[in-house]
PDB file of C-alpha atoms and ligand atoms in Angstrom:
ATOM      1  CA  MET A  53     143.296 193.366-136.624  1.00 96.00           C
ATOM      2  CA  ARG A  54     144.625 190.229-134.792  1.00 97.00           C
ATOM      3  CA  ILE A  55     144.613 190.965-131.015  1.00 98.00           C
ATOM      4  CA  LEU A  56     145.863 188.607-128.221  1.00 98.00           C
ATOM      5  CA  ILE A  57     144.402 189.346-124.724  1.00 98.00           C
ATOM      6  CA  LEU A  58     145.823 187.814-121.616  1.00 98.00           C
ATOM      7  CA  GLY A  59     142.803 187.322-119.863  1.00 98.00           C
ATOM      8  CA  GLY A  60     141.233 185.730-116.590  1.00 95.00           C
ATOM      9  CA  THR A  61     138.888 188.773-115.827  1.00 95.00           C
ATOM     10  CA  GLU A  62     135.796 190.287-116.439  1.00 95.00           C
ATOM     11  CA  GLU A  63     137.075 193.346-118.167  1.00 96.00           C
ATOM     12  CA  ALA A  64     139.209 190.808-120.361  1.00 98.00           C
ATOM     13  CA  ARG A  65     136.108 189.103-121.321  1.00 98.00           C
ATOM     14  CA  LEU A  66     134.016 192.493-122.002  1.00 98.00           C
ATOM     15  CA  LEU A  67     137.077 193.777-123.865  1.00 98.00           C
ATOM     16  CA  ALA A  68     137.043 190.273-126.161  1.00 98.00           C
ATOM     17  CA  ASP A  69     133.139 190.867-126.841  1.00 98.00           C
ATOM     18  CA  ARG A  70     133.797 194.633-127.711  1.00 98.00           C
ATOM     19  CA  LEU A  71     136.532 193.821-130.127  1.00 98.00           C
ATOM     20  CA  VAL A  72     135.048 190.698-131.718  1.00 98.00           C
ATOM     21  CA  ALA A  73     131.624 192.842-132.318  1.00 98.00           C
ATOM     22  CA  MET A  74     133.900 195.537-133.926  1.00 97.00           C
ATOM     23  CA  GLY A  75     135.337 192.719-136.507  1.00 97.00           C
ATOM     24  CA  HIS A  76     138.567 191.986-135.328  1.00 98.00           C
ATOM     25  CA  GLU A  77     140.025 188.526-134.958  1.00 98.00           C
ATOM     26  CA  VAL A  78     140.542 188.162-130.918  1.00 98.00           C
ATOM     27  CA  THR A  79     142.190 185.297-128.988  1.00 98.00           C
ATOM     28  CA  THR A  80     141.947 185.359-125.233  1.00 98.00           C
ATOM     29  CA  SER A  81     144.517 183.335-123.367  1.00 98.00           C
ATOM     30  CA  LEU A  82     143.506 181.954-119.994  1.00 98.00           C
ATOM     31  CA  ALA A  83     146.018 180.351-117.381  1.00 97.00           C
ATOM     32  CA  GLY A  84     143.580 177.426-116.896  1.00 95.00           C
ATOM     33  CA  ARG A  85     142.980 177.888-113.270  1.00 90.00           C
ATOM     34  CA  THR A  86     139.332 178.019-113.026  1.00 87.00           C
ATOM     35  CA  THR A  87     137.363 174.835-113.910  1.00 87.00           C
ATOM     36  CA  ASP A  88     134.299 176.004-116.354  1.00 87.00           C
ATOM     37  CA  PRO A  89     135.295 179.541-116.712  1.00 90.00           C
ATOM     38  CA  LEU A  90     133.039 182.195-118.478  1.00 90.00           C
ATOM     39  CA  LEU A  91     134.206 182.162-121.859  1.00 96.00           C
ATOM     40  CA  PRO A  92     134.458 185.393-123.982  1.00 97.00           C
ATOM     41  CA  LYS A  93     133.642 185.703-127.703  1.00 98.00           C
ATOM     42  CA  GLY A  94     136.392 184.818-130.266  1.00 98.00           C
ATOM     43  CA  ASN A  95     139.133 182.313-129.810  1.00 98.00           C
ATOM     44  CA  VAL A  96     140.233 181.060-126.397  1.00 98.00           C
ATOM     45  CA  ARG A  97     143.481 179.201-125.690  1.00 98.00           C
ATOM     46  CA  VAL A  98     144.302 177.777-122.239  1.00 97.00           C
ATOM     47  CA  GLY A  99     147.558 177.249-120.352  1.00 97.00           C
ATOM     48  CA  GLY A 100     150.908 178.954-120.043  1.00 98.00           C
ATOM     49  CA  PHE A 101     153.087 179.937-122.587  1.00 98.00           C
ATOM     50  CA  GLY A 102     156.521 179.090-121.246  1.00 98.00           C
ATOM     51  CA  GLY A 103     157.360 182.613-119.933  1.00 98.00           C
ATOM     52  CA  ALA A 104     158.063 185.660-122.123  1.00 98.00           C
ATOM     53  CA  GLU A 105     159.762 183.885-124.757  1.00 97.00           C
ATOM     54  CA  GLY A 106     156.722 181.763-125.162  1.00 98.00           C
ATOM     55  CA  ILE A 107     154.346 184.758-125.366  1.00 98.00           C
ATOM     56  CA  ALA A 108     156.979 186.372-127.923  1.00 98.00           C
ATOM     57  CA  SER A 109     156.933 183.434-130.382  1.00 98.00           C
ATOM     58  CA  PHE A 110     153.377 183.011-130.073  1.00 98.00           C
ATOM     59  CA  LEU A 111     152.633 186.572-131.020  1.00 98.00           C
ATOM     60  CA  LYS A 112     154.964 186.054-134.164  1.00 97.00           C
ATOM     61  CA  SER A 113     153.609 182.736-134.923  1.00 97.00           C
ATOM     62  CA  GLU A 114     150.044 183.928-134.837  1.00 98.00           C
ATOM     63  CA  ARG A 115     150.797 187.120-136.566  1.00 97.00           C
ATOM     64  CA  ILE A 116     149.286 189.114-133.608  1.00 98.00           C
ATOM     65  CA  ASP A 117     149.036 192.854-134.279  1.00 97.00           C
ATOM     66  CA  ARG A 118     148.163 193.931-130.616  1.00 98.00           C
ATOM     67  CA  LEU A 119     148.777 192.761-127.179  1.00 98.00           C
ATOM     68  CA  VAL A 120     146.267 193.585-124.150  1.00 98.00           C
ATOM     69  CA  ASP A 121     147.256 192.340-120.684  1.00 98.00           C
ATOM     70  CA  ALA A 122     143.983 192.351-119.062  1.00 98.00           C
ATOM     71  CA  THR A 123     145.018 190.062-116.322  1.00 98.00           C
ATOM     72  CA  HIS A 124     144.357 190.305-112.613  1.00 97.00           C
ATOM     73  CA  PRO A 125     146.118 193.364-111.004  1.00 97.00           C
ATOM     74  CA  TYR A 126     148.099 190.753-108.704  1.00 96.00           C
ATOM     75  CA  ALA A 127     149.040 188.421-111.624  1.00 97.00           C
ATOM     76  CA  THR A 128     152.618 189.579-111.324  1.00 97.00           C
ATOM     77  CA  GLN A 129     154.358 187.054-113.319  1.00 98.00           C
ATOM     78  CA  ILE A 130     152.176 187.238-116.580  1.00 98.00           C
ATOM     79  CA  LYS A 131     152.249 191.096-116.312  1.00 98.00           C
ATOM     80  CA  THR A 132     156.280 191.141-116.337  1.00 98.00           C
ATOM     81  CA  ASN A 133     156.258 188.633-119.089  1.00 98.00           C
ATOM     82  CA  ALA A 134     153.956 190.626-121.196  1.00 98.00           C
ATOM     83  CA  VAL A 135     156.012 193.649-121.008  1.00 98.00           C
ATOM     84  CA  LYS A 136     159.080 191.690-122.018  1.00 98.00           C
ATOM     85  CA  ALA A 137     157.230 189.683-124.921  1.00 98.00           C
ATOM     86  CA  ALA A 138     155.747 192.945-126.549  1.00 98.00           C
ATOM     87  CA  GLU A 139     159.319 194.566-126.317  1.00 97.00           C
ATOM     88  CA  ARG A 140     160.568 191.362-128.284  1.00 97.00           C
ATOM     89  CA  ALA A 141     157.820 191.364-130.714  1.00 96.00           C
ATOM     90  CA  GLU A 142     157.760 195.119-131.185  1.00 95.00           C
ATOM     91  CA  LEU A 143     154.182 195.413-130.910  1.00 95.00           C
ATOM     92  CA  ARG A 144     151.928 197.519-128.870  1.00 94.00           C
ATOM     93  CA  LEU A 145     151.004 196.347-125.547  1.00 98.00           C
ATOM     94  CA  VAL A 146     148.233 197.897-123.610  1.00 98.00           C
ATOM     95  CA  ARG A 147     147.608 197.025-119.917  1.00 98.00           C
ATOM     96  CA  LEU A 148     143.953 197.157-118.812  1.00 98.00           C
ATOM     97  CA  VAL A 149     143.859 197.434-114.976  1.00 97.00           C
ATOM     98  CA  ARG A 150     140.820 198.210-112.998  1.00 96.00           C
ATOM     99  CA  PRO A 151     141.251 201.127-110.572  1.00 96.00           C
ATOM    100  CA  ALA A 152     142.015 200.147-106.904  1.00 98.00           C
ATOM    101  CA  TRP A 153     139.171 200.468-104.100  1.00 98.00           C
ATOM    102  CA  HIS A 154     139.706 203.483-101.928  1.00 97.00           C
ATOM    103  CA  GLU A 155     139.240 203.353 -98.025  1.00 97.00           C
ATOM    104  CA  PRO A 156     135.832 204.991 -97.435  1.00 94.00           C
ATOM    105  CA  GLN A 157     135.992 207.601 -94.371  1.00 93.00           C
ATOM    106  CA  TYR A 158     135.068 205.799 -91.142  1.00 93.00           C
ATOM    107  CA  ALA A 159     136.379 202.531 -92.414  1.00 96.00           C
ATOM    108  CA  PHE A 160     138.974 200.448 -90.588  1.00 96.00           C
ATOM    109  CA  TRP A 161     141.656 199.519 -93.013  1.00 98.00           C
ATOM    110  CA  LYS A 162     145.139 198.685 -92.293  1.00 98.00           C
ATOM    111  CA  HIS A 163     147.266 198.655 -95.333  1.00 98.00           C
ATOM    112  CA  VAL A 164     150.040 195.521 -95.646  1.00 98.00           C
ATOM    113  CA  GLY A 165     152.651 195.016 -98.106  1.00 97.00           C
ATOM    114  CA  SER A 166     152.282 191.212 -98.313  1.00 96.00           C
ATOM    115  CA  SER A 167     150.406 188.238 -96.916  1.00 97.00           C
ATOM    116  CA  GLU A 168     152.966 187.519 -94.367  1.00 97.00           C
ATOM    117  CA  GLU A 169     152.519 191.006 -93.066  1.00 98.00           C
ATOM    118  CA  ALA A 170     148.716 190.400 -93.121  1.00 98.00           C
ATOM    119  CA  ALA A 171     148.939 187.348 -91.290  1.00 98.00           C
ATOM    120  CA  ALA A 172     151.403 188.721 -88.494  1.00 98.00           C
ATOM    121  CA  ALA A 173     148.810 191.602 -88.015  1.00 98.00           C
ATOM    122  CA  LEU A 174     145.982 189.395 -86.922  1.00 98.00           C
ATOM    123  CA  PRO A 175     145.573 189.412 -83.177  1.00 98.00           C
ATOM    124  CA  ARG A 176     145.453 186.267 -81.171  1.00 98.00           C
ATOM    125  CA  GLY A 177     141.864 184.677 -81.341  1.00 98.00           C
ATOM    126  CA  ALA A 178     141.187 186.533 -84.486  1.00 98.00           C
ATOM    127  CA  ARG A 179     138.506 184.646 -86.781  1.00 98.00           C
ATOM    128  CA  ALA A 180     139.386 185.789 -90.213  1.00 98.00           C
ATOM    129  CA  LEU A 181     137.557 185.848 -93.550  1.00 98.00           C
ATOM    130  CA  LEU A 182     140.359 185.150 -96.057  1.00 98.00           C
ATOM    131  CA  THR A 183     139.300 186.323 -99.949  1.00 98.00           C
ATOM    132  CA  VAL A 184     142.863 185.949-101.215  1.00 97.00           C
ATOM    133  CA  GLY A 185     142.526 183.231-103.688  1.00 92.00           C
ATOM    134  CA  HIS A 186     145.003 180.540-103.269  1.00 88.00           C
ATOM    135  CA  THR A 187     148.041 183.009-102.717  1.00 81.00           C
ATOM    136  CA  ARG A 188     150.069 182.083 -99.638  1.00 92.00           C
ATOM    137  CA  LEU A 189     147.205 180.637 -97.612  1.00 96.00           C
ATOM    138  CA  GLU A 190     149.724 178.457 -95.597  1.00 96.00           C
ATOM    139  CA  VAL A 191     151.214 181.587 -94.159  1.00 97.00           C
ATOM    140  CA  TYR A 192     147.802 182.472 -92.678  1.00 98.00           C
ATOM    141  CA  LEU A 193     147.004 178.773 -91.619  1.00 97.00           C
ATOM    142  CA  ALA A 194     150.312 178.654 -89.724  1.00 97.00           C
ATOM    143  CA  ARG A 195     148.558 181.009 -87.037  1.00 98.00           C
ATOM    144  CA  SER A 196     146.957 178.255 -84.852  1.00 97.00           C
ATOM    145  CA  ASP A 197     146.029 180.629 -82.455  1.00 98.00           C
ATOM    146  CA  CYS A 198     143.493 182.420 -85.095  1.00 98.00           C
ATOM    147  CA  SER A 199     140.607 180.842 -87.016  1.00 98.00           C
ATOM    148  CA  PHE A 200     139.758 181.221 -90.659  1.00 98.00           C
ATOM    149  CA  VAL A 201     137.229 180.793 -93.294  1.00 98.00           C
ATOM    150  CA  VAL A 202     138.853 180.684 -96.741  1.00 98.00           C
ATOM    151  CA  ARG A 203     136.504 181.688 -99.688  1.00 98.00           C
ATOM    152  CA  SER A 204     137.786 180.835-103.044  1.00 96.00           C
ATOM    153  CA  ILE A 205     136.390 180.191-106.551  1.00 94.00           C
ATOM    154  CA  GLU A 206     138.139 176.754-106.562  1.00 93.00           C
ATOM    155  CA  PRO A 207     138.698 174.448-103.493  1.00 94.00           C
ATOM    156  CA  PRO A 208     142.045 174.876-101.984  1.00 94.00           C
ATOM    157  CA  ASP A 209     144.887 172.692-103.298  1.00 91.00           C
ATOM    158  CA  LYS A 210     145.522 171.053-100.154  1.00 92.00           C
ATOM    159  CA  PRO A 211     143.205 170.011 -97.307  1.00 95.00           C
ATOM    160  CA  LEU A 212     142.774 172.630 -94.491  1.00 97.00           C
ATOM    161  CA  PRO A 213     143.838 172.432 -91.070  1.00 97.00           C
ATOM    162  CA  VAL A 214     141.225 172.128 -87.927  1.00 97.00           C
ATOM    163  CA  ASN A 215     141.444 175.857 -87.811  1.00 97.00           C
ATOM    164  CA  ALA A 216     139.951 176.777 -91.027  1.00 98.00           C
ATOM    165  CA  SER A 217     136.863 175.909 -93.309  1.00 98.00           C
ATOM    166  CA  SER A 218     136.530 176.584 -96.796  1.00 98.00           C
ATOM    167  CA  ILE A 219     133.458 178.301 -98.677  1.00 98.00           C
ATOM    168  CA  ILE A 220     133.567 177.961-102.538  1.00 97.00           C
ATOM    169  CA  ALA A 221     131.742 180.763-104.226  1.00 97.00           C
ATOM    170  CA  ARG A 222     131.901 182.801-107.389  1.00 94.00           C
ATOM    171  CA  PRO A 223     131.542 186.404-107.578  1.00 95.00           C
ATOM    172  CA  PRO A 224     129.341 188.735-108.129  1.00 96.00           C
ATOM    173  CA  PHE A 225     128.733 189.072-104.357  1.00 98.00           C
ATOM    174  CA  PHE A 226     126.086 191.371-102.963  1.00 98.00           C
ATOM    175  CA  LEU A 227     125.885 193.336 -99.481  1.00 98.00           C
ATOM    176  CA  GLY A 228     122.892 191.415 -97.941  1.00 98.00           C
ATOM    177  CA  GLY A 229     124.933 188.055 -98.683  1.00 98.00           C
ATOM    178  CA  GLU A 230     128.196 189.202 -97.389  1.00 98.00           C
ATOM    179  CA  LEU A 231     126.589 190.780 -94.176  1.00 98.00           C
ATOM    180  CA  ALA A 232     124.886 187.391 -93.538  1.00 98.00           C
ATOM    181  CA  LEU A 233     128.337 185.545 -94.081  1.00 98.00           C
ATOM    182  CA  LEU A 234     130.217 188.001 -91.700  1.00 98.00           C
ATOM    183  CA  GLN A 235     127.805 187.644 -88.897  1.00 98.00           C
ATOM    184  CA  GLU A 236     127.063 183.865 -89.140  1.00 98.00           C
ATOM    185  CA  GLN A 237     130.593 183.031 -89.319  1.00 98.00           C
ATOM    186  CA  GLY A 238     131.455 185.223 -86.388  1.00 98.00           C
ATOM    187  CA  ILE A 239     134.214 187.078 -88.583  1.00 98.00           C
ATOM    188  CA  THR A 240     136.459 189.460 -86.565  1.00 98.00           C
ATOM    189  CA  HIS A 241     138.704 190.398 -89.432  1.00 98.00           C
ATOM    190  CA  LEU A 242     138.634 190.667 -93.260  1.00 98.00           C
ATOM    191  CA  VAL A 243     142.007 189.840 -95.414  1.00 98.00           C
ATOM    192  CA  CYS A 244     141.760 190.771 -99.079  1.00 98.00           C
ATOM    193  CA  LYS A 245     143.722 192.021-102.015  1.00 98.00           C
ATOM    194  CA  ASN A 246     142.882 195.434-103.307  1.00 98.00           C
ATOM    195  CA  SER A 247     141.511 193.799-106.604  1.00 97.00           C
ATOM    196  CA  GLY A 248     139.189 196.795-107.406  1.00 97.00           C
ATOM    197  CA  GLY A 249     135.792 196.287-109.570  1.00 94.00           C
ATOM    198  CA  VAL A 250     132.338 195.878-108.499  1.00 94.00           C
ATOM    199  CA  GLN A 251     131.930 192.095-108.410  1.00 95.00           C
ATOM    200  CA  THR A 252     133.662 191.659-105.028  1.00 97.00           C
ATOM    201  CA  GLU A 253     133.579 195.081-103.546  1.00 97.00           C
ATOM    202  CA  ALA A 254     130.382 194.412-101.085  1.00 98.00           C
ATOM    203  CA  LYS A 255     132.457 192.476 -98.550  1.00 98.00           C
ATOM    204  CA  LEU A 256     134.227 196.057 -97.798  1.00 98.00           C
ATOM    205  CA  ALA A 257     130.786 197.734 -97.389  1.00 98.00           C
ATOM    206  CA  ALA A 258     129.710 194.832 -95.038  1.00 98.00           C
ATOM    207  CA  ALA A 259     132.960 195.130 -93.026  1.00 98.00           C
ATOM    208  CA  LEU A 260     132.062 198.998 -92.681  1.00 98.00           C
ATOM    209  CA  GLN A 261     128.758 198.371 -91.822  1.00 97.00           C
ATOM    210  CA  LEU A 262     129.837 195.924 -89.019  1.00 98.00           C
ATOM    211  CA  ARG A 263     132.937 198.132 -88.004  1.00 97.00           C
ATOM    212  CA  LEU A 264     135.191 195.264 -88.797  1.00 98.00           C
ATOM    213  CA  PRO A 265     138.865 195.654 -89.567  1.00 98.00           C
ATOM    214  CA  VAL A 266     140.061 195.071 -93.193  1.00 98.00           C
ATOM    215  CA  LEU A 267     143.532 194.111 -93.707  1.00 98.00           C
ATOM    216  CA  MET A 268     144.250 195.087 -97.376  1.00 98.00           C
ATOM    217  CA  ILE A 269     147.192 193.568 -99.214  1.00 98.00           C
ATOM    218  CA  ALA A 270     148.788 196.440-101.406  1.00 98.00           C
ATOM    219  CA  ARG A 271     148.913 195.871-105.229  1.00 98.00           C
ATOM    220  CA  PRO A 272     152.211 194.747-106.498  1.00 97.00           C
ATOM    221  CA  THR A 273     154.817 196.895-108.225  1.00 96.00           C
ATOM    222  CA  LEU A 274     154.688 196.283-112.046  1.00 97.00           C
ATOM    223  CA  PRO A 275     156.944 197.034-114.929  1.00 97.00           C
ATOM    224  CA  PRO A 276     155.909 200.215-116.554  1.00 97.00           C
ATOM    225  CA  ALA A 277     153.424 199.902-119.586  1.00 97.00           C
ATOM    226  CA  HIS A 278     150.621 201.885-121.139  1.00 98.00           C
ATOM    227  CA  GLU A 279     148.162 201.495-118.469  1.00 98.00           C
ATOM    228  CA  VAL A 280     144.271 202.098-118.747  1.00 98.00           C
ATOM    229  CA  PRO A 281     141.507 201.765-116.265  1.00 97.00           C
ATOM    230  CA  THR A 282     138.477 200.742-118.638  1.00 97.00           C
ATOM    231  CA  VAL A 283     137.593 198.549-121.666  1.00 98.00           C
ATOM    232  CA  GLY A 284     136.645 201.737-123.716  1.00 98.00           C
ATOM    233  CA  GLN A 285     140.055 203.597-122.908  1.00 98.00           C
ATOM    234  CA  ALA A 286     141.703 200.002-123.673  1.00 98.00           C
ATOM    235  CA  ILE A 287     140.192 200.198-127.308  1.00 98.00           C
ATOM    236  CA  ALA A 288     141.130 203.801-127.604  1.00 98.00           C
ATOM    237  CA  ALA A 289     144.755 203.089-126.522  1.00 98.00           C
ATOM    238  CA  LEU A 290     145.023 200.273-129.152  1.00 97.00           C
ATOM    239  CA  ARG A 291     145.015 202.422-132.079  1.00 95.00           C
ATOM    240  CA  LEU A 292     143.254 199.990-134.253  1.00 94.00           C
ATOM    241  CA  ASP A 293     142.932 202.538-137.147  1.00 89.00           C
ATOM    242  CA  ARG A 294     146.745 202.585-137.463  1.00 82.00           C
ATOM    243  CA  ALA A 295     149.173 199.778-138.880  1.00 76.00           C
TER     244      ALA A 295
HETATM  245  P1  NAP B 407     150.809 184.598-112.318  1.00 57.14           P
HETATM  246  O1  NAP B 407     151.392 184.305-111.069  1.00 57.14           O
HETATM  247  O2  NAP B 407     151.030 186.041-112.664  1.00 57.14           O
HETATM  248  O3  NAP B 407     151.256 183.874-113.563  1.00 57.14           O
HETATM  249  C1  NAP B 407     152.009 182.591-113.372  1.00 57.14           C
HETATM  250  C2  NAP B 407     151.839 181.815-114.729  1.00 57.14           C
HETATM  251  O4  NAP B 407     150.688 181.357-115.030  1.00 57.14           O
HETATM  252  C3  NAP B 407     152.468 182.879-115.728  1.00 57.14           C
HETATM  253  O5  NAP B 407     153.961 182.826-115.883  1.00 57.14           O
HETATM  254  C4  NAP B 407     151.956 181.954-117.173  1.00 57.14           C
HETATM  255  O6  NAP B 407     152.674 180.787-117.357  1.00 57.14           O
HETATM  256  C5  NAP B 407     150.555 181.390-116.603  1.00 57.14           C
HETATM  257  N1  NAP B 407     149.477 182.401-116.845  1.00 57.14           N
HETATM  258  C6  NAP B 407     148.949 183.565-116.077  1.00 57.14           C
HETATM  259  N2  NAP B 407     148.052 184.069-116.462  1.00 57.14           N
HETATM  260  C7  NAP B 407     147.944 183.608-118.004  1.00 57.14           C
HETATM  261  C8  NAP B 407     147.102 183.756-119.064  1.00 57.14           C
HETATM  262  N3  NAP B 407     145.942 184.551-118.964  1.00 57.14           N
HETATM  263  N4  NAP B 407     147.323 183.195-120.101  1.00 57.14           N
HETATM  264  C9  NAP B 407     148.214 182.072-120.279  1.00 57.14           C
HETATM  265  N5  NAP B 407     149.035 181.718-119.247  1.00 57.14           N
HETATM  266  C10 NAP B 407     148.859 182.450-117.992  1.00 57.14           C
HETATM  267  O7  NAP B 407     149.412 184.611-112.347  1.00 57.14           O
HETATM  268  P2  NAP B 407     148.185 184.081-111.257  1.00 57.14           P
HETATM  269  O8  NAP B 407     148.160 185.302-110.245  1.00 57.14           O
HETATM  270  O9  NAP B 407     148.576 182.703-110.915  1.00 57.14           O
HETATM  271  O10 NAP B 407     146.865 184.392-112.117  1.00 57.14           O
HETATM  272  C11 NAP B 407     146.647 183.432-112.897  1.00 57.14           C
HETATM  273  C12 NAP B 407     145.378 183.710-113.706  1.00 57.14           C
HETATM  274  O11 NAP B 407     144.420 183.925-113.077  1.00 57.14           O
HETATM  275  C13 NAP B 407     145.581 185.234-114.564  1.00 57.14           C
HETATM  276  O12 NAP B 407     144.990 184.894-115.846  1.00 57.14           O
HETATM  277  C14 NAP B 407     144.895 186.279-113.948  1.00 57.14           C
HETATM  278  O13 NAP B 407     144.239 187.096-114.548  1.00 57.14           O
HETATM  279  C15 NAP B 407     143.799 185.161-113.073  1.00 57.14           C
HETATM  280  N6  NAP B 407     143.422 185.759-111.754  1.00 57.14           N
HETATM  281  C16 NAP B 407     144.342 186.018-110.685  1.00 57.14           C
HETATM  282  C17 NAP B 407     143.827 186.336-109.603  1.00 57.14           C
HETATM  283  C18 NAP B 407     145.117 186.936-108.575  1.00 57.14           C
HETATM  284  O14 NAP B 407     144.752 187.321-107.249  1.00 57.14           O
HETATM  285  N7  NAP B 407     146.226 186.306-108.627  1.00 57.14           N
HETATM  286  C19 NAP B 407     142.708 186.934-109.274  1.00 57.14           C
HETATM  287  C20 NAP B 407     141.503 186.419-110.323  1.00 57.14           C
HETATM  288  C21 NAP B 407     141.974 185.979-111.489  1.00 57.14           C
HETATM  289  P3  NAP B 407     153.836 180.846-118.452  1.00 57.14           P
HETATM  290  O15 NAP B 407     155.031 181.537-117.497  1.00 57.14           O
HETATM  291  O16 NAP B 407     154.038 179.301-118.461  1.00 57.14           O
HETATM  292  O17 NAP B 407     153.418 181.637-119.626  1.00 57.14           O
END
């Protein structure tokens, strides 16, 4: 079968590897945001499609049989476009989304609905570790009464103001390193998305151990789709034995 995977996550890469090993013709699509990304087996295409229409034409011209949206849980636009494109092309879409993290007992999580809410929730004088990628950084950095350490895979698009410094690092992260980072940088608050998965969860254990508050930005609401939490379940949901 010819399968298009919308990727940019570890699960997308693992899924492509498994499907290629099963003998399917797999193309993974990457947005092209990360320089030197880890590449999956099979074909890789890079860059936007030009909206839902663009994905639908690609599905048609490449004679794709199945579509998997394995993009990050917060990649709202591409997820919405995937649903529309699958409807237009009348083919099966499976959305692979890793389960969200759950607040452990005795943790200090404040659940917020947006970056704006997270930024507003920081008390004056807070020193926050921002692990939100490049999303709405300016909203936090405008808080001149707070200071920030911005950790991201790619450097920030713009120079940071004097109240912020940047750390470039790529997951996986582990507890020892996360504890050291939080302590050495004098962090008082952790701000993050509920990305789920094991690669970046050590920061939550470290925050819990140090009794630091976490501002957890809620996952976005997405249009309905056949959603599964694991690579194995995605393969089953693709119904690759049927036309
Ligand atoms: P987004 O806001 O949902 O998408 C913006 C636009 O980028 C889409 O409309 C599409 O352009 C293009 N695009 C996104 N993912 C693509 C893909 N896999 N293949 C081809 N084009 C893609 O996405 P985002 O939040 O910027 O995330 C971009 C990529 O980074 C995603 O692939 C996601 O899996 C990965 N990622 C995101 C986050 C996060 O926190 N958002 C974290 C880790 C990894 P066109 O409309 O032109 O097709």
